Tab-separated table of C-alpha atoms in Angstrom:
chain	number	residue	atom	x	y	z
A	287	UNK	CA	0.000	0.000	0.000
A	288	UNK	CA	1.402	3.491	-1.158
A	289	UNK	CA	0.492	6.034	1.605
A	290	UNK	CA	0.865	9.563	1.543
A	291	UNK	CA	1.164	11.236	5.026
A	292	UNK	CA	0.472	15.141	5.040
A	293	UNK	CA	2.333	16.711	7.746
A	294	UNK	CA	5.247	14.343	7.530
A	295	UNK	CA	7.755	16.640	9.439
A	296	UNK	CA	5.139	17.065	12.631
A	297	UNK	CA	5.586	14.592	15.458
A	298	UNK	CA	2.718	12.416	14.766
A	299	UNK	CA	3.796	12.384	11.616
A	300	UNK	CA	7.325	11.308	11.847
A	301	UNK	CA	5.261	8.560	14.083
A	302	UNK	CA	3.135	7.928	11.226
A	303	UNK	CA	6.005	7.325	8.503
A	304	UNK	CA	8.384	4.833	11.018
A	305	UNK	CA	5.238	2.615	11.577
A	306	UNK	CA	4.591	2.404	7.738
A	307	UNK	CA	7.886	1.540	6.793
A	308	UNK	CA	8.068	-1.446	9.714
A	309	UNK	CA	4.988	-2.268	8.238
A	310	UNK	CA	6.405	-1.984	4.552
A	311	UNK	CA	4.282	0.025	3.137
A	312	UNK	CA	5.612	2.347	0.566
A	313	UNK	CA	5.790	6.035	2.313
A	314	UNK	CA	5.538	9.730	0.843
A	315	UNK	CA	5.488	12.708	3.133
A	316	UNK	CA	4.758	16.650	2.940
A	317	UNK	CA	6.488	19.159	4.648
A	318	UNK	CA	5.379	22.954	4.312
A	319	UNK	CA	8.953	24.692	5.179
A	320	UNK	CA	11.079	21.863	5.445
A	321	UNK	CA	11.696	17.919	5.745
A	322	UNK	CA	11.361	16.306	8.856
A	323	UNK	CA	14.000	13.871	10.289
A	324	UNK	CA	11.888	10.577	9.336
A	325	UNK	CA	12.725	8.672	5.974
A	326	UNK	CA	9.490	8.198	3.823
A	327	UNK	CA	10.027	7.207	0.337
A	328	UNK	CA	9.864	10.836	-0.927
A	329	UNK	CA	9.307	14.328	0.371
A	330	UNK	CA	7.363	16.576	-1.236
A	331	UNK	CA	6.890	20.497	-0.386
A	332	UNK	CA	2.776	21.070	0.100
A	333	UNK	CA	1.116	24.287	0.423
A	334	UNK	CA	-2.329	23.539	1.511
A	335	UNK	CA	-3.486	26.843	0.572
A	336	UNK	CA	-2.642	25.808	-3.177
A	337	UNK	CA	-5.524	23.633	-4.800
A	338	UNK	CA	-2.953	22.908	-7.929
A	339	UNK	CA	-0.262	21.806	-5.760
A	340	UNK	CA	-1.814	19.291	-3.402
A	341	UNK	CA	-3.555	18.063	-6.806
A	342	UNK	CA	-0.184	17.704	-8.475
A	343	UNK	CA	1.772	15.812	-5.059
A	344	UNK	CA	-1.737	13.541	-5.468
A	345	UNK	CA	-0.199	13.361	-9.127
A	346	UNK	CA	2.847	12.214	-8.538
A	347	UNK	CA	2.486	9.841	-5.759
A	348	UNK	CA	-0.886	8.147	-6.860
A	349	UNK	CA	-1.240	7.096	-2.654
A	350	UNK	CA	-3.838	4.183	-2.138
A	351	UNK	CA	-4.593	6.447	1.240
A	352	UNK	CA	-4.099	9.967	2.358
A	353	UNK	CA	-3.536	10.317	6.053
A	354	UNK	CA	-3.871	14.218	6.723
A	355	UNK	CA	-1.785	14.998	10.172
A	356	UNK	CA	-1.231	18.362	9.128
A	357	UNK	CA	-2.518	21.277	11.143
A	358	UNK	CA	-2.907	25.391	10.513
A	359	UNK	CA	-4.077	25.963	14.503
A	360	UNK	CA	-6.346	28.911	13.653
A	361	UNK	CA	-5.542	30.123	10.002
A	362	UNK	CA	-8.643	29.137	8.660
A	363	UNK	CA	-6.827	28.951	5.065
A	364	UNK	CA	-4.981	26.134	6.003
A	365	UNK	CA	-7.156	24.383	8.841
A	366	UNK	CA	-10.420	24.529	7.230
A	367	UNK	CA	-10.353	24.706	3.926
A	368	UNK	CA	-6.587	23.073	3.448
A	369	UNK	CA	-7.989	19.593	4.436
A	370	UNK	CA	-10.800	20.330	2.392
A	371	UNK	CA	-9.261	21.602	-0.793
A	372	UNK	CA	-7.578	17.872	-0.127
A	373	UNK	CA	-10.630	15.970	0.281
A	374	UNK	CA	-11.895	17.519	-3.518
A	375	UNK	CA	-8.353	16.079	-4.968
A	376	UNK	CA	-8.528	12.862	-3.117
A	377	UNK	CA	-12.082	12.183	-4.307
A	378	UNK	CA	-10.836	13.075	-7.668
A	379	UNK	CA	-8.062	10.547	-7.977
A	380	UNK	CA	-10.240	7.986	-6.342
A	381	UNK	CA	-7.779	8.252	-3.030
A	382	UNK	CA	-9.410	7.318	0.232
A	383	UNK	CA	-8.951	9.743	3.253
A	384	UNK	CA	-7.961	9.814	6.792
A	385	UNK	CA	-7.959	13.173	8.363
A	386	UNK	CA	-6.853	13.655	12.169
A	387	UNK	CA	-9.417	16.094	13.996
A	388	UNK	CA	-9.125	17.604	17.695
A	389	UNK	CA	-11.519	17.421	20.514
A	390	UNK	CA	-11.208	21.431	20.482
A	391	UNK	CA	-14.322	21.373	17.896
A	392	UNK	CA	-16.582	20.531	21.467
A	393	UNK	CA	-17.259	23.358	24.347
A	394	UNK	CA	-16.964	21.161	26.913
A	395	UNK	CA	-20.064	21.906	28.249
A	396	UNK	CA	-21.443	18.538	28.084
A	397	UNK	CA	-18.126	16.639	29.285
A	398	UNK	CA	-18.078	13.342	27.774
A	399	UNK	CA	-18.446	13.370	23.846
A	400	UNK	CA	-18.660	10.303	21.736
A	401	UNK	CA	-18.683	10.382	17.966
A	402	UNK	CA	-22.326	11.263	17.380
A	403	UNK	CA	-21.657	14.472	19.598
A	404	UNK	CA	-22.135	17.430	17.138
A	405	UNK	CA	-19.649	19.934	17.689
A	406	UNK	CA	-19.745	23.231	18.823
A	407	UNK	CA	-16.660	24.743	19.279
A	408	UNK	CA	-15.938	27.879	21.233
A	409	UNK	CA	-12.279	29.114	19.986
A	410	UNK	CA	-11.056	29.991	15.960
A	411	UNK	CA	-9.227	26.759	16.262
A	412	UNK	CA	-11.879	24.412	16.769
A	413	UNK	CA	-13.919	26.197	14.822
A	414	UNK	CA	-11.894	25.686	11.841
A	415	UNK	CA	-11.569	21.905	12.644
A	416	UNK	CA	-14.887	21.467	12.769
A	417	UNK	CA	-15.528	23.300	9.684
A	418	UNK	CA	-12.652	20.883	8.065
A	419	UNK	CA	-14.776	17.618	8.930
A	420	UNK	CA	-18.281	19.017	7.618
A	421	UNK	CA	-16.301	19.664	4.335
A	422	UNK	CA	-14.231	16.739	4.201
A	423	UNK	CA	-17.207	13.955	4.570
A	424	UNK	CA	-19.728	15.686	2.524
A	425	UNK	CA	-17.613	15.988	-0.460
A	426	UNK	CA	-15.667	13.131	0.086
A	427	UNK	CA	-18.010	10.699	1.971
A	428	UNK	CA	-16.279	7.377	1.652
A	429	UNK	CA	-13.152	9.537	4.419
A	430	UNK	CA	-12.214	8.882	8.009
A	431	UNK	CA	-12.268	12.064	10.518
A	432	UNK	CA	-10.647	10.924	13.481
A	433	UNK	CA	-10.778	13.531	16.665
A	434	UNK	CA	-8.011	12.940	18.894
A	435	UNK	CA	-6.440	14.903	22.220
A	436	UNK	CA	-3.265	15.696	23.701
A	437	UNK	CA	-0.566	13.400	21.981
A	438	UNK	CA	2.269	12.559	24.169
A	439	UNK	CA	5.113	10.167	23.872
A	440	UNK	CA	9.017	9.696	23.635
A	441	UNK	CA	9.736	12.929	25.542
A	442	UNK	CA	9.187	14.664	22.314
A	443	UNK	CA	5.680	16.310	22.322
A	444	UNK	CA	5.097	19.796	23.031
A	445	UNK	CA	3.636	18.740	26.273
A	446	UNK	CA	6.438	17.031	27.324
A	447	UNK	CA	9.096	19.637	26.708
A	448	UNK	CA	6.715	22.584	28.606
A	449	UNK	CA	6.649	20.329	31.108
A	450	UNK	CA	11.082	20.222	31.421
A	451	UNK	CA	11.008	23.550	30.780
A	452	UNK	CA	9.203	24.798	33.230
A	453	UNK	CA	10.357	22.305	36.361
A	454	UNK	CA	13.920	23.238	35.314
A	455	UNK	CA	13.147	26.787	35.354
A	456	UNK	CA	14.429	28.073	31.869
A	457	UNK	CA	10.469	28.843	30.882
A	458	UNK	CA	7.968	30.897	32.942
A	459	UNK	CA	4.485	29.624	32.724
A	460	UNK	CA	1.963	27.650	34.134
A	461	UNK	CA	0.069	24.589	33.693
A	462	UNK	CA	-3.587	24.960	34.089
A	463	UNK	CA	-5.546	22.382	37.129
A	464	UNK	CA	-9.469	23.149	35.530
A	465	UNK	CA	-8.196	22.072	31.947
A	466	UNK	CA	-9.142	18.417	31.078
A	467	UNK	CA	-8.078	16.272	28.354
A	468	UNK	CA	-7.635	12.485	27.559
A	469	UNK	CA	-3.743	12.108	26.291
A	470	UNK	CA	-2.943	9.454	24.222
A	471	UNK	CA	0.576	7.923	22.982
A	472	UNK	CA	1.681	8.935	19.880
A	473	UNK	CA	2.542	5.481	19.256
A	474	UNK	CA	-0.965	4.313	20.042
A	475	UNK	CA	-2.647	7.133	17.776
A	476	UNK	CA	-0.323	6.313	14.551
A	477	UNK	CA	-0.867	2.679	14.897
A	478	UNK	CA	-4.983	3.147	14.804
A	479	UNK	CA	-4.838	5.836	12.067
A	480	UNK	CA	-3.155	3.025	10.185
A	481	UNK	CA	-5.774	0.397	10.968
A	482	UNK	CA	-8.750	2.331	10.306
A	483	UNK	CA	-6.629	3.242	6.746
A	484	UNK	CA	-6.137	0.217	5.890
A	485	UNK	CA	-9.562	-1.340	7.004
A	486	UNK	CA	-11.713	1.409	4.806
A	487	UNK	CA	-13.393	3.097	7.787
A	488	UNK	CA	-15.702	5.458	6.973
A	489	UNK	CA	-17.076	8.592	9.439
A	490	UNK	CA	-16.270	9.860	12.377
A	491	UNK	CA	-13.686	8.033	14.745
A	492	UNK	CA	-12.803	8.790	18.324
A	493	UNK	CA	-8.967	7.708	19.157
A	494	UNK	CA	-8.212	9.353	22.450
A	495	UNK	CA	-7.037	7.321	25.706
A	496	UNK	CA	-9.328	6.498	28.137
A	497	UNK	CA	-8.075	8.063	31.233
A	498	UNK	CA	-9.126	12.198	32.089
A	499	UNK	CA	-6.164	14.044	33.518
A	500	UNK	CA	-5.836	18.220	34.000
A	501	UNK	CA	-2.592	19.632	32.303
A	502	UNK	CA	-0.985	20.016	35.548
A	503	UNK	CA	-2.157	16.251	36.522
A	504	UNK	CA	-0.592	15.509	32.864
A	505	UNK	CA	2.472	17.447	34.296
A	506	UNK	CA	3.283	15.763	37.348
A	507	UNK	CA	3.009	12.321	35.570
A	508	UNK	CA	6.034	13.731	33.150
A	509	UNK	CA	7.566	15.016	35.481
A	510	UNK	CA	7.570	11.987	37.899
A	511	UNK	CA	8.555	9.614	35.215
A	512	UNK	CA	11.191	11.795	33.938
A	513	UNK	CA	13.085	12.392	37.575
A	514	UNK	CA	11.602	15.882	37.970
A	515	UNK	CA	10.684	17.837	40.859
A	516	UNK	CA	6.707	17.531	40.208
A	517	UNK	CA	6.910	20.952	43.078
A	518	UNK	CA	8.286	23.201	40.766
A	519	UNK	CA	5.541	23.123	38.212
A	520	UNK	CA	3.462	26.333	38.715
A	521	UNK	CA	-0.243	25.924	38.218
A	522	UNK	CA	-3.383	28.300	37.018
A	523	UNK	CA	-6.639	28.599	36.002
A	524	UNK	CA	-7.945	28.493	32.420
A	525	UNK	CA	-11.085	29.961	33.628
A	526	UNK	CA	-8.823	33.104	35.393
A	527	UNK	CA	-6.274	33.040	32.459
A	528	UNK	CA	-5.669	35.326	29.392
A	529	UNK	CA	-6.221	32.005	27.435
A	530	UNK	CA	-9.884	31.004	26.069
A	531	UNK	CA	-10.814	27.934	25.618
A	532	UNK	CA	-12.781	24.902	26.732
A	533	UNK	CA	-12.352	23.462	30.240
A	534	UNK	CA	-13.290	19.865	30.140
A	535	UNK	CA	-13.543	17.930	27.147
A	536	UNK	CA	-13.579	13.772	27.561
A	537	UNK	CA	-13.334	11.807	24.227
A	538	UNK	CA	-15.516	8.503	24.677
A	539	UNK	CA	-12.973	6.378	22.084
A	540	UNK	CA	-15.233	3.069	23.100
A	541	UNK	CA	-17.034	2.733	19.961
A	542	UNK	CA	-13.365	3.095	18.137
A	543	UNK	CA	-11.762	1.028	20.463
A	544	UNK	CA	-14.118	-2.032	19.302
A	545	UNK	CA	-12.657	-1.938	15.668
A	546	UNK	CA	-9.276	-2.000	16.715
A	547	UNK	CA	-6.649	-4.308	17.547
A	548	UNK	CA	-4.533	-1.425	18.873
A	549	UNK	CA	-4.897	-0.947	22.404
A	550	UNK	CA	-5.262	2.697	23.217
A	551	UNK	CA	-3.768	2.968	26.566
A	552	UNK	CA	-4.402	5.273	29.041
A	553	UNK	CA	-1.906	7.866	30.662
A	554	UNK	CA	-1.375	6.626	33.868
A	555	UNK	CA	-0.647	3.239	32.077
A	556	UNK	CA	1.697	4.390	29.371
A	557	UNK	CA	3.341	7.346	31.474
A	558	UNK	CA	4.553	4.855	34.053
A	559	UNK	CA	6.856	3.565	31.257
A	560	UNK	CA	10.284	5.562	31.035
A	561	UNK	CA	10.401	7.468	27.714
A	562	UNK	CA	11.881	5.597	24.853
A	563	UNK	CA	14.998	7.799	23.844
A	564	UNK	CA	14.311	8.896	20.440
A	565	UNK	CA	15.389	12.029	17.947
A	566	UNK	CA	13.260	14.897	18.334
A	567	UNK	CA	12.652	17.136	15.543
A	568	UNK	CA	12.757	21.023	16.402
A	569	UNK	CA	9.887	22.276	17.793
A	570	UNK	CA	9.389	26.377	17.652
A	571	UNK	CA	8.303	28.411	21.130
A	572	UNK	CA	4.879	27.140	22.211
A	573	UNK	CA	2.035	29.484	23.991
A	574	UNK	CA	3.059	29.642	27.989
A	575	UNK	CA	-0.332	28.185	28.826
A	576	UNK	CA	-0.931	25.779	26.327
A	577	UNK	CA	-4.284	26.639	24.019
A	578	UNK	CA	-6.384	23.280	22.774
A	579	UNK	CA	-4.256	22.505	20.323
A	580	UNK	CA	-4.239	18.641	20.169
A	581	UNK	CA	0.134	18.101	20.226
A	582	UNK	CA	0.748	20.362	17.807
A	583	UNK	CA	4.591	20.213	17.597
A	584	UNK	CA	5.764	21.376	14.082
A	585	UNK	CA	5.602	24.879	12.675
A	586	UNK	CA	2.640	26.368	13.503
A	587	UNK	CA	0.066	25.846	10.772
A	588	UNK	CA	2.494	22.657	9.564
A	589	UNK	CA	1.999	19.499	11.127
A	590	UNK	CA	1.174	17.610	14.379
């Protein structure tokens, strides 16, 4: 199977490439400013914005499946109407889809949110995600949109790096205690977006683990498992900060879960296991109180 990852050079990406190659499966990747540090087949330079060029990289590569794990945060050119503009070529060139969504498109107001959950996002961000999966499945029906949360794993997420940063003290900051997510491994997310590629899913998907945690909860568990002082994290309030967004969103990834022979662990479970020393790619400054953004750890607006 030829598969073209969008967003190659993000960390879920690079995650995304180095289980299709064990897997031996024939690997392109997209970068927007330049390659990442994982060895697809090919690179090719994308510009979502740029209808011509995703249709000639679709051109070139002829992919069986698209996995899109790029993401624009809140340029709507890119986050809303990039995935779409590459739902239009795939459907064109007969190329099924798999496009990786955020729980930011929910307000958080009812909690717990399964996959029949409409969404209703409350920042640009989610906003523009959810816009991305209305266009995506009604022009291209026979796609995946799979919502995910807070992608951790290998000591090289965004998350992971606040998290040194601030216990060491080179990065002022907080990390908010009213902010709830469900973090999954990195590992755990590529490995499903690869199943439900290969296995033609259609619709919405929820791959997200299964335990709740608060950033600062999320923190501590780095911080523990990584010999930090868990003490010298500050904490905060979303509700009291400068930062808008929603306070408790729980993806219920049970329905998903059922498909799939991937296990989708939860935090406390995958956390307790020291971080597999890997290459990071370089990550730019991230927002001192992290926004919704589900891992977002490549250029802004690149890739997850």
């Amino acid at each position: 199977m030829t598969i073209l990852i969008i967003g190659g050079s993000g960390f879920l990406g690079a995650e995304l490439i180095r289980q299709a190659n064990a897997a031996g499966h024939t690997t392109a990747a997209t970068y927007a400013t330049k390659p990442g540090t994982a060895a697809p087949t090919a690179w090719h330079l994308l510009d979502l914005r740029d209808a011509d060029s995703i249709d000639a990289v679709l051109t070139r590569v002829r992919p069986d499946v698209i996995v899109n794990a790029s993401s624009g945060g809140a340029d709507w050119q890119v986050t809303a109407q990039g995935p779409i503009r590459l739902a239009i070529a795939a459907a064109k060139h007969g190329t099924r889809m798999v496009h990786v969504s955020s729980d930011a498109v929910f307000s958080g107001t009812h909690v717990h949110y399964n996959e029949s959950s409409p969404p209703d996002p409350t920042t640009p961000y989610g906003a523009a995600k959810a816009a991305a999966e209305t266009g995506i499945l009604a022009i291209h029906p026979e796609a995946a949109v799979v919502r995910t949360s807070l992608i951790i794993g290998h000591g090289c997420s965004a998350h992971e790096k606040l998290v040194h940063d601030l216990a060491t003290g080179t990065r002022d900051g907080a990390l908010f205690t009213d902010d709830i997510r469900c973090p999954v491994h990195v590992t755990d997310l590529a490995a499903a977006l690869l199943e439900l590629a290969a296995c033609q899913a259609t619709g919405i998907h929820h791959v997200a683990g299964p335990d709740a945690v608060s950033r600062h909860e999320l923190g501590t568990l780095i911080a523990q498992r990584d010999g930090l002082d868990p003490t010298r994290l500050p904490t905060a309030l979303r509700a009291h900060s400068h930062h808008p967004g929603p306070l408790d969103v729980r993806l219920d990834s049970r329905a998903t879960q059922h498909i799939l022979r991937t296990t989708l662990r939860g935090v406390r479970q995958f956390i307790a296991v020291p971080a597999e020393p890997r290459r990071c790619f370089t990550t730019p400054e991230q927002p001192l109180m992290p926004t919704p953004d589900p891992g977002a750890a490549g250029p802004v607006g690149r890739a997850l």
